[in-house]
């Protein structure tokens, strides 16, 4: 069963999912802490290159099925024009200012 974005527990993660699904690149970037990092399937990636390729130019969309760690870990069906739909896991590190300092994703 999908969890509605508005019902996600962590405010930063909720805003992240909302920005992805709205294709709001500017809003997405405002959620990131200075120097934010990310990894995909265990390998660190260039964040700006990755988000443009995997989210914004390819119409990424997240349907969250489960959350844990106070809303900072998600299981989601992620789809984009490049890869279609896959089950993915997402883990977020949120700094003291409520900004996302790091996110890690990969196939679940």
CSV table of C-alpha atoms in Angstrom, one decimal, residues 12-102:
chain,number,residue,atom,x,y,z
A,12,UNK,CA,12.8,17.1,4.7
A,13,UNK,CA,12.1,13.6,3.2
A,14,UNK,CA,8.4,14.6,2.6
A,15,UNK,CA,9.6,17.7,0.7
A,16,UNK,CA,12.2,15.6,-1.2
A,17,UNK,CA,9.6,13.2,-2.5
A,18,UNK,CA,7.2,16.0,-3.3
A,19,UNK,CA,9.8,17.9,-5.3
A,20,UNK,CA,10.8,14.7,-7.2
A,21,UNK,CA,7.2,14.0,-8.1
A,22,UNK,CA,6.4,17.6,-9.1
A,23,UNK,CA,9.6,17.7,-11.2
A,24,UNK,CA,10.5,20.8,-9.2
A,25,UNK,CA,14.3,21.0,-9.7
A,26,UNK,CA,14.7,24.4,-8.0
A,27,UNK,CA,12.6,23.3,-5.0
A,28,UNK,CA,14.6,20.1,-4.8
A,29,UNK,CA,17.9,22.0,-4.7
A,30,UNK,CA,16.7,24.2,-1.9
A,31,UNK,CA,16.2,21.1,0.2
A,32,UNK,CA,19.9,20.1,0.0
A,33,UNK,CA,22.5,21.2,2.6
A,34,UNK,CA,25.7,22.9,1.2
A,35,UNK,CA,28.0,20.1,0.0
A,36,UNK,CA,25.3,17.5,0.0
A,37,UNK,CA,26.4,14.0,-1.3
A,38,UNK,CA,24.6,10.9,-2.6
A,39,UNK,CA,25.3,7.3,-3.6
A,40,UNK,CA,23.5,4.9,-6.0
A,41,UNK,CA,23.9,1.2,-5.4
A,42,UNK,CA,26.7,1.8,-3.0
A,43,UNK,CA,28.8,4.0,-5.2
A,44,UNK,CA,29.2,7.8,-4.6
A,45,UNK,CA,27.9,9.8,-7.6
A,46,UNK,CA,28.1,13.4,-8.7
A,47,UNK,CA,24.9,14.7,-7.2
A,48,UNK,CA,24.1,17.3,-9.8
A,49,UNK,CA,24.8,15.0,-12.7
A,50,UNK,CA,22.8,12.2,-11.1
A,51,UNK,CA,19.7,14.2,-10.3
A,52,UNK,CA,19.5,15.7,-13.7
A,53,UNK,CA,19.9,12.3,-15.4
A,54,UNK,CA,17.9,10.0,-13.0
A,55,UNK,CA,15.2,12.5,-11.8
A,56,UNK,CA,14.6,15.6,-13.8
A,57,UNK,CA,15.5,14.9,-17.5
A,58,UNK,CA,13.9,11.4,-17.2
A,59,UNK,CA,10.7,12.4,-15.3
A,60,UNK,CA,11.5,10.5,-12.1
A,61,UNK,CA,8.6,9.5,-9.8
A,62,UNK,CA,8.5,7.9,-6.4
A,63,UNK,CA,5.6,5.9,-4.9
A,64,UNK,CA,6.6,5.2,-1.2
A,65,UNK,CA,5.5,1.8,0.1
A,66,UNK,CA,7.2,1.9,3.5
A,67,UNK,CA,9.1,4.1,5.8
A,68,UNK,CA,11.4,3.5,8.8
A,69,UNK,CA,14.0,5.3,11.0
A,70,UNK,CA,11.5,8.1,11.7
A,71,UNK,CA,10.8,8.6,8.0
A,72,UNK,CA,14.5,8.8,7.0
A,73,UNK,CA,14.5,5.4,5.3
A,74,UNK,CA,12.0,4.5,2.5
A,75,UNK,CA,11.1,1.6,0.3
A,76,UNK,CA,9.6,3.0,-2.9
A,77,UNK,CA,8.7,2.1,-6.4
A,78,UNK,CA,10.8,4.5,-8.4
A,79,UNK,CA,10.2,5.0,-12.1
A,80,UNK,CA,11.7,7.2,-14.8
A,81,UNK,CA,11.8,7.2,-18.6
A,82,UNK,CA,15.2,5.6,-18.7
A,83,UNK,CA,14.7,2.5,-16.5
A,84,UNK,CA,11.0,2.1,-16.1
A,85,UNK,CA,9.8,1.1,-12.6
A,86,UNK,CA,11.9,-0.6,-9.9
A,87,UNK,CA,11.8,-1.3,-6.2
A,88,UNK,CA,14.3,1.0,-4.5
A,89,UNK,CA,15.5,1.9,-1.0
A,90,UNK,CA,16.3,5.4,0.0
A,91,UNK,CA,18.2,6.5,3.2
A,92,UNK,CA,18.5,10.2,4.2
A,93,UNK,CA,20.8,12.1,6.5
A,94,UNK,CA,19.2,15.4,7.6
A,95,UNK,CA,21.4,18.1,9.2
A,96,UNK,CA,20.4,20.2,12.2
A,97,UNK,CA,19.0,22.9,9.8
A,98,UNK,CA,16.5,20.4,8.4
A,99,UNK,CA,18.4,20.1,5.1
A,100,UNK,CA,19.3,16.9,3.4
A,101,UNK,CA,23.1,16.4,3.8
A,102,UNK,CA,23.2,13.0,2.1
